PDB file of C-alpha atoms in Angstrom:
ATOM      1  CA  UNK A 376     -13.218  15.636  15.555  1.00 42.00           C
ATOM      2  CA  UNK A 377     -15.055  18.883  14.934  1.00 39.00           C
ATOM      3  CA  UNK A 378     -16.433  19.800  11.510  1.00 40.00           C
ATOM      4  CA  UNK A 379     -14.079  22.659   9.472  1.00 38.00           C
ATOM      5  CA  UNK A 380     -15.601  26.494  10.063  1.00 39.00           C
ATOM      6  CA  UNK A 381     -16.586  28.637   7.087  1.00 40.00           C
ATOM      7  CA  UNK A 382     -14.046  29.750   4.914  1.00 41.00           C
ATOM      8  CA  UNK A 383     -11.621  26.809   5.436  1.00 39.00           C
ATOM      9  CA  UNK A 384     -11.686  25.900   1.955  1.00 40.00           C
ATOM     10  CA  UNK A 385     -10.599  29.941   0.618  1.00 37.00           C
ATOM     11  CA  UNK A 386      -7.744  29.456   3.071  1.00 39.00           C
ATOM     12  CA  UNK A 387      -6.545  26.120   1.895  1.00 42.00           C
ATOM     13  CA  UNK A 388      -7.049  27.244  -1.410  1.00 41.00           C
ATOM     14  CA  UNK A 389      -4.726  30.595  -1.189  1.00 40.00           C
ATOM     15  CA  UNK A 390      -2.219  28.190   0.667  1.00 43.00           C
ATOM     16  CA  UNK A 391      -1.877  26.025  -2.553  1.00 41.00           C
ATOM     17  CA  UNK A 392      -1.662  28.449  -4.771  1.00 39.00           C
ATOM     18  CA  UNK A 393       0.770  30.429  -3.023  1.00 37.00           C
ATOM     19  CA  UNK A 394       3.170  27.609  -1.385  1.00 41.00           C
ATOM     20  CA  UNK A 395       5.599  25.833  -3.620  1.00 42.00           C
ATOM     21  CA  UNK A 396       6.562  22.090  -2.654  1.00 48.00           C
ATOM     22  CA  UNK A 397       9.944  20.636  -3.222  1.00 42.00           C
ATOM     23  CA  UNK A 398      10.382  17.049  -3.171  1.00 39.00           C
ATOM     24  CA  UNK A 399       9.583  15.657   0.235  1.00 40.00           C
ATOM     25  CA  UNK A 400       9.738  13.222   1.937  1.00 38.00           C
ATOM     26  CA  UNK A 401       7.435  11.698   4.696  1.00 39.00           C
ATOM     27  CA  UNK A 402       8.979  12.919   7.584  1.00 40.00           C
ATOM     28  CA  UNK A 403       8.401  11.174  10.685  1.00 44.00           C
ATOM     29  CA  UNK A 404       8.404   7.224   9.996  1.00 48.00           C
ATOM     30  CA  UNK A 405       5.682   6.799   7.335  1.00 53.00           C
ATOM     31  CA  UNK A 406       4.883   4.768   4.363  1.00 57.00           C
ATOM     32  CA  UNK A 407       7.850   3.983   2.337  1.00 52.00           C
ATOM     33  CA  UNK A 408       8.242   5.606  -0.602  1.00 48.00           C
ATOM     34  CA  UNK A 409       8.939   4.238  -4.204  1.00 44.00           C
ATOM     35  CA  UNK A 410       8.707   4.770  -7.540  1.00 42.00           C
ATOM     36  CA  UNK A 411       9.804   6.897 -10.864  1.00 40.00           C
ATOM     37  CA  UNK A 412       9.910  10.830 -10.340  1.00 44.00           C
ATOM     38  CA  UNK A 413       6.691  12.283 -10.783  1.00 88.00           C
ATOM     39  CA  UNK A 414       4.559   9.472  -9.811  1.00 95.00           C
ATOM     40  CA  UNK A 415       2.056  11.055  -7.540  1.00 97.00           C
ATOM     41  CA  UNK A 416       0.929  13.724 -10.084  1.00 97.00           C
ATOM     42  CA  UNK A 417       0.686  10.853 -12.455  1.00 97.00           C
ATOM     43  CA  UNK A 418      -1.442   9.146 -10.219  1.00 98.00           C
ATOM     44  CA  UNK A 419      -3.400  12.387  -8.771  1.00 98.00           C
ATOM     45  CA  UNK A 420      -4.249  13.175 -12.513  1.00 97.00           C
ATOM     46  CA  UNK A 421      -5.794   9.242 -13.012  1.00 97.00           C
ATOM     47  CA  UNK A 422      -8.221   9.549 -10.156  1.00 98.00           C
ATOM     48  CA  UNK A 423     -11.701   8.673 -11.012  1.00 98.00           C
ATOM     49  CA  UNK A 424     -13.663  12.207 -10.306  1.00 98.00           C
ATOM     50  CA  UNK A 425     -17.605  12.369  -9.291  1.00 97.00           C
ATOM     51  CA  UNK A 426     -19.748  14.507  -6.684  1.00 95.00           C
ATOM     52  CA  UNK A 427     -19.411  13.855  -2.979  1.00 93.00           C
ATOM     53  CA  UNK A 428     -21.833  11.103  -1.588  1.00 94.00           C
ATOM     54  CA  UNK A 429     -24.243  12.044   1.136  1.00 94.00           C
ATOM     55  CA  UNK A 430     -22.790  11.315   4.738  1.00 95.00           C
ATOM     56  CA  UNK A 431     -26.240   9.401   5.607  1.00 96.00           C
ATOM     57  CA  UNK A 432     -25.384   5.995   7.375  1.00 96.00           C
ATOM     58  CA  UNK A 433     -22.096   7.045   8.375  1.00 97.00           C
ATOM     59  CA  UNK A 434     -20.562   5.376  11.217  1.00 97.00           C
ATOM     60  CA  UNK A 435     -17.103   4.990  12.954  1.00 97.00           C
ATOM     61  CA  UNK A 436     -18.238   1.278  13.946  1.00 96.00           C
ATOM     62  CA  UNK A 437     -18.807   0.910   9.712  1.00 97.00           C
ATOM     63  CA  UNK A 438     -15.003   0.230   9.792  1.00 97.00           C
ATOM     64  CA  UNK A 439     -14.455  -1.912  12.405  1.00 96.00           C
ATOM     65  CA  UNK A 440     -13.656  -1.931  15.954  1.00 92.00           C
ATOM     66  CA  UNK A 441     -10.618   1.186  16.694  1.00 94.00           C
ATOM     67  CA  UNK A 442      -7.185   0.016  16.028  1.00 96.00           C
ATOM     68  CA  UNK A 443      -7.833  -4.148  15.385  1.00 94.00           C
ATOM     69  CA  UNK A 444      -4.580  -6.357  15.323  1.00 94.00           C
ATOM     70  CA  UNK A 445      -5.295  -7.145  11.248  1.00 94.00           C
ATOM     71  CA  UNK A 446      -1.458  -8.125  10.717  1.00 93.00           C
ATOM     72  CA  UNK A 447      -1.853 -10.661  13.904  1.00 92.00           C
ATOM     73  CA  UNK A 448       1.137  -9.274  15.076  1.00 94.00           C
ATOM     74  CA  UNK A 449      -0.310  -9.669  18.751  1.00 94.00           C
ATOM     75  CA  UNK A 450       0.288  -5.519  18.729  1.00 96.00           C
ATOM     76  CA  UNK A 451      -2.729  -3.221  17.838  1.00 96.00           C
ATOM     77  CA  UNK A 452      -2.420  -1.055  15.350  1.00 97.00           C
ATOM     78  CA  UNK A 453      -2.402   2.130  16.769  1.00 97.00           C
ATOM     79  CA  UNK A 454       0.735   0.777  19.262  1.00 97.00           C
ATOM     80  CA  UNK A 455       1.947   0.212  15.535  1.00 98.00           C
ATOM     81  CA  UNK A 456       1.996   3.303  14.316  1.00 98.00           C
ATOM     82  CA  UNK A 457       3.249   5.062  17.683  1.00 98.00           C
ATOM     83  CA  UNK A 458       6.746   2.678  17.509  1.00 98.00           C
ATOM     84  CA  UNK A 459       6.976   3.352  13.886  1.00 98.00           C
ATOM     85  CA  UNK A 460       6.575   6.968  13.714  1.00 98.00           C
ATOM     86  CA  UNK A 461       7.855   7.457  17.791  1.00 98.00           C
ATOM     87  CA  UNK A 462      11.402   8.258  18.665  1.00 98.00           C
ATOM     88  CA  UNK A 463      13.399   7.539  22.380  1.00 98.00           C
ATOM     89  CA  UNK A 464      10.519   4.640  22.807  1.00 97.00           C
ATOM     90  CA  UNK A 465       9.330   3.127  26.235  1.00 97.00           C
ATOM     91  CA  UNK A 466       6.619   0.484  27.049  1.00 97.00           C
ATOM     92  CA  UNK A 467       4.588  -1.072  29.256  1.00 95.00           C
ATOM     93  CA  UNK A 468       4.024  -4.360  29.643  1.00 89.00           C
ATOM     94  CA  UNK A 469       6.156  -5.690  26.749  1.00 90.00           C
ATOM     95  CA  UNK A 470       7.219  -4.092  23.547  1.00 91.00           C
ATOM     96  CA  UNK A 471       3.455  -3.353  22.456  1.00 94.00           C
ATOM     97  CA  UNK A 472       1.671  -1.257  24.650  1.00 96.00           C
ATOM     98  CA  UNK A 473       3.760   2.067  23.886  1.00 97.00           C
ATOM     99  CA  UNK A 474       4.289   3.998  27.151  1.00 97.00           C
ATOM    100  CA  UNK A 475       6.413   7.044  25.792  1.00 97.00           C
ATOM    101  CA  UNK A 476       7.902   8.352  22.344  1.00 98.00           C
ATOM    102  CA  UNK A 477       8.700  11.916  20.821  1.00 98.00           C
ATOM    103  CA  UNK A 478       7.211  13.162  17.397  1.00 98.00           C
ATOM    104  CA  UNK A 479      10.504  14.621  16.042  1.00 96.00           C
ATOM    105  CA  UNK A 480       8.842  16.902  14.585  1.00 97.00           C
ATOM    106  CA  UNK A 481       5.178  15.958  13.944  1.00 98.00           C
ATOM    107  CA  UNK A 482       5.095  15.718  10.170  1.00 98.00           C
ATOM    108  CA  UNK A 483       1.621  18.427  11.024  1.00 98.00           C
ATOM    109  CA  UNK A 484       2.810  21.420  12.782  1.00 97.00           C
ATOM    110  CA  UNK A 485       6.842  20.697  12.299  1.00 98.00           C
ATOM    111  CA  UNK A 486       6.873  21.113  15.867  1.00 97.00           C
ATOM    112  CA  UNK A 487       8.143  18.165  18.342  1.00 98.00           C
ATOM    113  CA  UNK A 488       5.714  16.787  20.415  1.00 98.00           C
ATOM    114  CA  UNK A 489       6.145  14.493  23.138  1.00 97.00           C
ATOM    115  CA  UNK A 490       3.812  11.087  23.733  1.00 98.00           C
ATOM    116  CA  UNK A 491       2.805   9.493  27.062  1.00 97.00           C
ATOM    117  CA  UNK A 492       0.208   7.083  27.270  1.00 95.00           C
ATOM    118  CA  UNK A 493      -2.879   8.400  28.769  1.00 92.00           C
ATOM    119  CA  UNK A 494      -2.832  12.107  27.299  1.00 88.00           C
ATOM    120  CA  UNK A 495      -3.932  13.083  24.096  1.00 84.00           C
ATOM    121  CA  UNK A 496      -0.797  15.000  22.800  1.00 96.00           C
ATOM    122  CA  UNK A 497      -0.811  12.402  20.260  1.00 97.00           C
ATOM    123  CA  UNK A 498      -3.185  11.228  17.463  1.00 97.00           C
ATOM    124  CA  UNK A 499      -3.070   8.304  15.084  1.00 98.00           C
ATOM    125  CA  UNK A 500      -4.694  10.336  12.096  1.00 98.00           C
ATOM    126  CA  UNK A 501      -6.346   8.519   8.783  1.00 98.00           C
ATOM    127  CA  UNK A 502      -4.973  10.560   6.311  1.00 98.00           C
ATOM    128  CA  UNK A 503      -7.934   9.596   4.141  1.00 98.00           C
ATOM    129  CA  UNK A 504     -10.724  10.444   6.887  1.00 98.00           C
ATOM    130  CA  UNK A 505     -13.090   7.257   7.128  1.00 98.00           C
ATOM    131  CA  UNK A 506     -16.118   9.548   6.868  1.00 98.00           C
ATOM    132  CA  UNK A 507     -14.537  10.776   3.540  1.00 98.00           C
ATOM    133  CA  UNK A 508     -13.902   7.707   1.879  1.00 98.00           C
ATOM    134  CA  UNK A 509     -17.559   6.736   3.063  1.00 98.00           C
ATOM    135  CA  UNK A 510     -18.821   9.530   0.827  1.00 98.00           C
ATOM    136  CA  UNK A 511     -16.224   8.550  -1.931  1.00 98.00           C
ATOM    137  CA  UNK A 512     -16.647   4.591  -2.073  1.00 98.00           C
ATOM    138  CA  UNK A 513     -16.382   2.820   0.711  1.00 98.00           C
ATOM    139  CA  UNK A 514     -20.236   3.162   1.717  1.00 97.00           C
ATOM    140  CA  UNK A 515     -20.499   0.576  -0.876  1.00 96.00           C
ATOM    141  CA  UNK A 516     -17.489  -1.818   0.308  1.00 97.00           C
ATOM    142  CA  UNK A 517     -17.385  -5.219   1.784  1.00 96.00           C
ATOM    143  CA  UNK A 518     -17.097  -4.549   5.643  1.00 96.00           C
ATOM    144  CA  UNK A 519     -13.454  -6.548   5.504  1.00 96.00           C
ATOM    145  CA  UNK A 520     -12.019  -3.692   2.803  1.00 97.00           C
ATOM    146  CA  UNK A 521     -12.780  -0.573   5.260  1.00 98.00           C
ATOM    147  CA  UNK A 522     -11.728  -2.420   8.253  1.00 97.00           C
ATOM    148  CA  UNK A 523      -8.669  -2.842   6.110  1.00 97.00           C
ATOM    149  CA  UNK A 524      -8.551   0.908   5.296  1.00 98.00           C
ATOM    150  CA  UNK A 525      -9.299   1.484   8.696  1.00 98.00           C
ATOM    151  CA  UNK A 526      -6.163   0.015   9.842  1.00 98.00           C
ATOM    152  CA  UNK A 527      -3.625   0.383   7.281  1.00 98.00           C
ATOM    153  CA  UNK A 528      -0.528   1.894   8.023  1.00 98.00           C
ATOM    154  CA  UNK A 529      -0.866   3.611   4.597  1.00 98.00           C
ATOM    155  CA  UNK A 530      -3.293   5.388   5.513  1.00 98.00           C
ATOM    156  CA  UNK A 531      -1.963   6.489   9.341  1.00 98.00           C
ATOM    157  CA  UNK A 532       0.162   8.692  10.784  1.00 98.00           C
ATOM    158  CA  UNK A 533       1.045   9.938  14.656  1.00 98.00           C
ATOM    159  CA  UNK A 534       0.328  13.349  14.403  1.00 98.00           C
ATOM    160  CA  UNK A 535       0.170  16.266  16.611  1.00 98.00           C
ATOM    161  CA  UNK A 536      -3.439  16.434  18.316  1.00 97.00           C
ATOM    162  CA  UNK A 537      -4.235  19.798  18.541  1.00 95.00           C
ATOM    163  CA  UNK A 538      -3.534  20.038  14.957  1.00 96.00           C
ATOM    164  CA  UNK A 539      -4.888  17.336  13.849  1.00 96.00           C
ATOM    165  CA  UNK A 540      -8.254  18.053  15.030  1.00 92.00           C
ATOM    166  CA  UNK A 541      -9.004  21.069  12.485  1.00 93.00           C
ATOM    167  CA  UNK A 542      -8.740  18.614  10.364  1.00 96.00           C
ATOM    168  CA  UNK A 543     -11.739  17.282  10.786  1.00 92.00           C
ATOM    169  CA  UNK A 544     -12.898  14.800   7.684  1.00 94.00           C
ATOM    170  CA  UNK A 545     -11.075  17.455   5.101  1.00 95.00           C
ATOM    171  CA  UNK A 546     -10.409  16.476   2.087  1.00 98.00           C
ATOM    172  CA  UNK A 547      -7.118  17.983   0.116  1.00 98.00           C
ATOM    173  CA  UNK A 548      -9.227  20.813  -0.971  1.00 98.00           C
ATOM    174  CA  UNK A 549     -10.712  21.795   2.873  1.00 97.00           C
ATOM    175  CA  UNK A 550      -7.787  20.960   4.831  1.00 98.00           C
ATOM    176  CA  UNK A 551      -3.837  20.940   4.736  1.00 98.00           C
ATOM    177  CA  UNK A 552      -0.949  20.858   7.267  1.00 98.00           C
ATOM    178  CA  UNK A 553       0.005  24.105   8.096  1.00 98.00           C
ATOM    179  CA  UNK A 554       3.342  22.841   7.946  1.00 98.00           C
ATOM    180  CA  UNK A 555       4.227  23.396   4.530  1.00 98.00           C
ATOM    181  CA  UNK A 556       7.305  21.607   4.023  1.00 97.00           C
ATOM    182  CA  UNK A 557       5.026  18.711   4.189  1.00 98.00           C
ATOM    183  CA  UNK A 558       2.454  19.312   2.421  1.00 98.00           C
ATOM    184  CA  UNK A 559       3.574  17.179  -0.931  1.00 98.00           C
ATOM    185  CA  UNK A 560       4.250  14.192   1.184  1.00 98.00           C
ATOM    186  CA  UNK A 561       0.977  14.405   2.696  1.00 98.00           C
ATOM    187  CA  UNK A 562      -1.025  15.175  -0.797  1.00 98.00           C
ATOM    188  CA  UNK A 563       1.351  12.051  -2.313  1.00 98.00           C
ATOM    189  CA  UNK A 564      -0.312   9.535   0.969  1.00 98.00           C
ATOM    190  CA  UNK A 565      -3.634  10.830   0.274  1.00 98.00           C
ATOM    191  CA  UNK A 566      -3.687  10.030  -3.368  1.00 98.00           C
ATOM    192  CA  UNK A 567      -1.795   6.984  -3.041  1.00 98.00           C
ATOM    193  CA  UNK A 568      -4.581   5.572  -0.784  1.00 98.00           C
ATOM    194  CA  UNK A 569      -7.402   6.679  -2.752  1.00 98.00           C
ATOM    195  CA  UNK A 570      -5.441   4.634  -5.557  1.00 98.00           C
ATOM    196  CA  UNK A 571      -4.835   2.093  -3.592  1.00 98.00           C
ATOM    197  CA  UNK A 572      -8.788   1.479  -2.629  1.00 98.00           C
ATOM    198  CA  UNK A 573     -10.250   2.771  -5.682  1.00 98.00           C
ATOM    199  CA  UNK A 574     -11.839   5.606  -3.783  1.00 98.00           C
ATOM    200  CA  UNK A 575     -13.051   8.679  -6.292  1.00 98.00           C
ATOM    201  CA  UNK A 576     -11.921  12.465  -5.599  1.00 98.00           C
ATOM    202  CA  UNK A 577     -14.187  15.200  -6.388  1.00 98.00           C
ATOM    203  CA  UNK A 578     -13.120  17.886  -8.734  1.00 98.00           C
ATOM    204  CA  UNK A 579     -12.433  20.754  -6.099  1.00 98.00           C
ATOM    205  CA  UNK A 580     -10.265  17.988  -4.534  1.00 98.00           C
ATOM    206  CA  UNK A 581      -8.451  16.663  -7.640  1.00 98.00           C
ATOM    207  CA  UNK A 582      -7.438  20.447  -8.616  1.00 98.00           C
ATOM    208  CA  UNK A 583      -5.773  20.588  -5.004  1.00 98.00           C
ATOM    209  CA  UNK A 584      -4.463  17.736  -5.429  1.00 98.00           C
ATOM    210  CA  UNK A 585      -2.833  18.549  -8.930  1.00 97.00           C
ATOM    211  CA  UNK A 586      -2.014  21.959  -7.918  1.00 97.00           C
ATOM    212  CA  UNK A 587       0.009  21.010  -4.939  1.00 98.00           C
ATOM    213  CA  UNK A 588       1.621  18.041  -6.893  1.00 97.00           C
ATOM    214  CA  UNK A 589       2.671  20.415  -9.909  1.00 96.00           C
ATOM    215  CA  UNK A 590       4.775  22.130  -7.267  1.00 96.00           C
ATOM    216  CA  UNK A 591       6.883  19.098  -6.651  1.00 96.00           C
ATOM    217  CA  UNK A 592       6.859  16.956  -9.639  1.00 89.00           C
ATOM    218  CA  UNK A 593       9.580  14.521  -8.473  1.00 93.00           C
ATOM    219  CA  UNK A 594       7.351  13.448  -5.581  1.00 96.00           C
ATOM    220  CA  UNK A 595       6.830   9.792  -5.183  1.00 96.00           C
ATOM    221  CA  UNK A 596       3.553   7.832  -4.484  1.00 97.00           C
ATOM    222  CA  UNK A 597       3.963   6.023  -0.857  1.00 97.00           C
ATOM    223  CA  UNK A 598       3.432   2.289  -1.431  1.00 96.00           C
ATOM    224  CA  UNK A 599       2.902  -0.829   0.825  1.00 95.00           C
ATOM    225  CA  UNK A 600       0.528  -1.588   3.666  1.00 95.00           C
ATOM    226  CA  UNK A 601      -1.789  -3.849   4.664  1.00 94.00           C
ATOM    227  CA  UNK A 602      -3.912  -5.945   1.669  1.00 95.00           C
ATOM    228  CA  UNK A 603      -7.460  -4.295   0.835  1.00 96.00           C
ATOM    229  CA  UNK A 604      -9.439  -7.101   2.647  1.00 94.00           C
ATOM    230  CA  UNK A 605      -9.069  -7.914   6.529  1.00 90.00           C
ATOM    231  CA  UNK A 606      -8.268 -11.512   7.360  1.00 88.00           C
ATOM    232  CA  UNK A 607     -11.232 -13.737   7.255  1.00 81.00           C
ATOM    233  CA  UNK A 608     -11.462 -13.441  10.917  1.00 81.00           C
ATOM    234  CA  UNK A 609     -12.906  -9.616  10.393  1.00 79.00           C
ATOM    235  CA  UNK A 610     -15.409 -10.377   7.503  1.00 69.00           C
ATOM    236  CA  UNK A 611     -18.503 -10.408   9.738  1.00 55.00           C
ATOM    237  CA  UNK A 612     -20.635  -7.184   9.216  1.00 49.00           C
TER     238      UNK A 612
END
């Protein structure tokens, strides 16, 4: 993915302050959602807050080989997160290997988009970028918990590609869907799996956070997923 350009984080910025979230909810398939009213916020505001780690040793392989079958259901998981978040499904070859789907809408852009295998229409994005929780934690994890974040269906979602990839490895105060109806569901997923995995927020990124949050204060926290620590057949570095 490329990086963000300059001035990314002034635009983002505006956007929060001047977009007001209602309660939403995750759109396309997603992470369930439970919980009293108000528990993101609540859980935005008891994020642990220090200064972004240096990217050094960053590597996609740090997390595992793309898209490994960690809930041995024979499926990998980004076939996974296509039939969850997919609509009018076909396959190939079974009922894994997802052929065709639409994104009605993609949770991103609001817009549908339409999946067939073989063209990048559609992305599997980690809400919580792997090279951002390596500078927030996970440079210091077991190799089994980021394979597990890796691969979490907490932490994914098929997205539109085109928008996806200004995304880059944003954080909540670099990068948000320009889709703004979403935009408290997909602040709620971020902080739920930075929660979940213990992974710190700096302070630009817990204001955002907050900020977006306080405009929707019955949003839920997303729960569930995958455990924190790939089977034992994953645990070698």
């Amino acid at each position: 993915m490329r990086r963000l350009r300059g001035g990314t984080v002034i635009a983002v910025m505006a956007a929060i302050t001047m977009t007001g979230c209602k309660d939403q909810t995750t759109g396309s398939g997603g992470p369930a959602e439970t919980g009293s009213g108000g528990a993101a916020l609540a859980a935005a505001r008891s994020l642990t807050v220090k200064g972004r780690a240096p990217k050094t040793g960053y590597d996609r392989d740090r997390f595992g080989t793309a898209w490994a079958d960690t809930d041995s259901n024979s499926c990998d998981t980004r076939d996974d997160i296509l039939k969850r978040d997919l609509k009018e499904l076909k396959f190939t070859g079974g009922k894994c290997k997802v052929s065709y789907g639409v994104l009605e809408p993609d949770p991103y852009s609001g817009k549908n988009v339409t999946y067939r295998r073989g063209r990048s229409l559609v992305d599997i994005d980690h809400v919580v970028a792997l090279s951002d929780a390596w500078q927030k934690g996970a440079k210091y994890w077991d190799p089994s918990k980021r394979i597990a974040l890796a691969n979490d269906p907490l932490n994914l979602v098929a997205v539109d590609a085109s928008t996806n990839r200004g995304k880059g490895d944003g954080d909540t105060a670099t990068w948000l869907p320009p889709n703004a109806g979403y935009r408290c569901a997909y602040v709620a997923g971020q902080v739920a799996v930075k929660k979940k995995y213990g992974l710190w927020v700096t302070a630009a990124e817990k204001a955002a956070m907050e900020k977006v949050l306080s405009g929707c204060p019955d949003q839920k926290l997303p729960t569930g997923g995958n455990p924190t620590e790939a089977p034992a057949r994953f645990h070698a570095d």
